[in-house]
Each structure stands twice: as structure tokens, then as C-alpha cells.
Amino acid sequence: MSATYKADFNLWIEQTAQLLRSHHWHEVDVEHLIEEVEGLGKSERRGIASQLTRLLLHLLKWQYQPQRRSDSWLDSITDSRTQIELAIEDSPSLKSYPTEQLEESYQRARRQAAKQTGIQISVFPEECPYFLELVLDEDWLPEASDI
């Protein structure tokens, strides 16, 4: 099974699932299975952090470049909120993860916003200016800021 894992990951998944269904525990590639299960958790957290960064980036752009607001920014904001909501619905144990990641995601979004807008990074607040409840609220958008 270990050779299959390296040669054809999808086949390895199918074979592992079949072994588990048929209770052939002794044939399961346990070492790689553990790695993959742990990776799933990391992937879910990474997805939430990525969507939160994307969301904060577009909220900053919405606030600091009101003249450039677009439907695509609004679509991105809506989609990020939806993706975070879906991830938490699938894994309720991750409900507090956006709170844990808010500042880190904001710092990434802040750097990206400065690069994408050409606005000096110092213009954007050093700490996240938004409460998480508002960030995730489907009806909330920040007001325009004077630069």
C-alpha cells in the first residue's frame, strides 16, 4: 500500500476505503492514513484562514477605495463569508478558529491591500478595525474612509 500511496494517491484512497469497509485493518497503510487525516484538519483550518484573509482584503479595499467598488468585490466578500460559514457548519469544532485567526489574517490582508491598491501600508490600521461578528455579517460593509 505504501508504494501505491506514492505512485497513485487516488488509487491509494480507494483501496484504503475498501480495506476499512471490509474491516481488513491489518492491510491498511496506517502511517500514511494518519498523515492524511491530520492533513484534513490542517486543510480545513487553512481554508478558513485563507477565506478570512480574502474577506478582510476586500473589506479594506471597499473601505479605502470607495470609488473603485465593484460587483466583483461584493461577490468576493459574499463568497468568502459563505465559504467560512460552510466550513464551520461541516466542522463545528472550528467555530472559534476565525476568532483565533483574525489578527493574523488581517495582517496578511493589510499587506495585500497595500500592494494591490498602491496605498501606503501605514494608512491601514495596524490592528484589525473590524469586529469578527461584523466581518462575518452578510449585511455589513464598512463605510468609506477618507485617506
mmCIF file of C-alpha atoms in Angstrom, residues 55-66 69 73-74 77 81 129-131 134-135 137 139-145:
data_model
loop_
_atom_site.group_PDB
_atom_site.id
_atom_site.type_symbol
_atom_site.label_atom_id
_atom_site.label_comp_id
_atom_site.label_asym_id
_atom_site.label_seq_id
_atom_site.Cartn_x
_atom_site.Cartn_y
_atom_site.Cartn_z
ATOM 1 C CA LEU A 55 -12.670 38.704 3.064
ATOM 2 C CA LEU A 56 -10.651 41.223 5.076
ATOM 3 C CA LEU A 57 -8.714 42.266 1.967
ATOM 4 C CA HIS A 58 -11.907 43.104 0.117
ATOM 5 C CA LEU A 59 -13.408 44.862 3.149
ATOM 6 C CA LEU A 60 -10.292 47.055 3.321
ATOM 7 C CA LYS A 61 -10.466 47.791 -0.387
ATOM 8 C CA TRP A 62 -14.205 48.514 -0.051
ATOM 9 C CA GLN A 63 -13.493 50.968 2.763
ATOM 10 C CA TYR A 64 -10.356 52.640 1.401
ATOM 11 C CA GLN A 65 -11.172 52.717 -2.309
ATOM 12 C CA PRO A 66 -14.896 53.537 -2.435
ATOM 13 C CA ARG A 69 -16.150 49.478 -5.583
ATOM 14 C CA TRP A 73 -15.574 42.839 -4.751
ATOM 15 C CA LEU A 74 -19.065 42.340 -3.371
ATOM 16 C CA ILE A 77 -16.996 39.334 0.145
ATOM 17 C CA ARG A 81 -18.447 34.691 4.147
ATOM 18 C CA PRO A 129 -10.504 47.652 12.902
ATOM 19 C CA TYR A 130 -13.448 45.287 12.499
ATOM 20 C CA PHE A 131 -15.218 43.064 14.998
ATOM 21 C CA LEU A 134 -19.406 42.331 11.635
ATOM 22 C CA VAL A 135 -16.832 40.799 9.292
ATOM 23 C CA ASP A 137 -22.326 39.515 8.959
ATOM 24 C CA ASP A 139 -25.467 42.593 5.716
ATOM 25 C CA TRP A 140 -22.449 44.617 6.853
ATOM 26 C CA LEU A 141 -19.926 46.599 4.840
ATOM 27 C CA PRO A 142 -17.537 49.235 6.188
ATOM 28 C CA GLU A 143 -18.126 52.890 5.477
ATOM 29 C CA ALA A 144 -15.790 54.748 3.148
ATOM 30 C CA SER A 145 -12.656 56.171 4.764
#
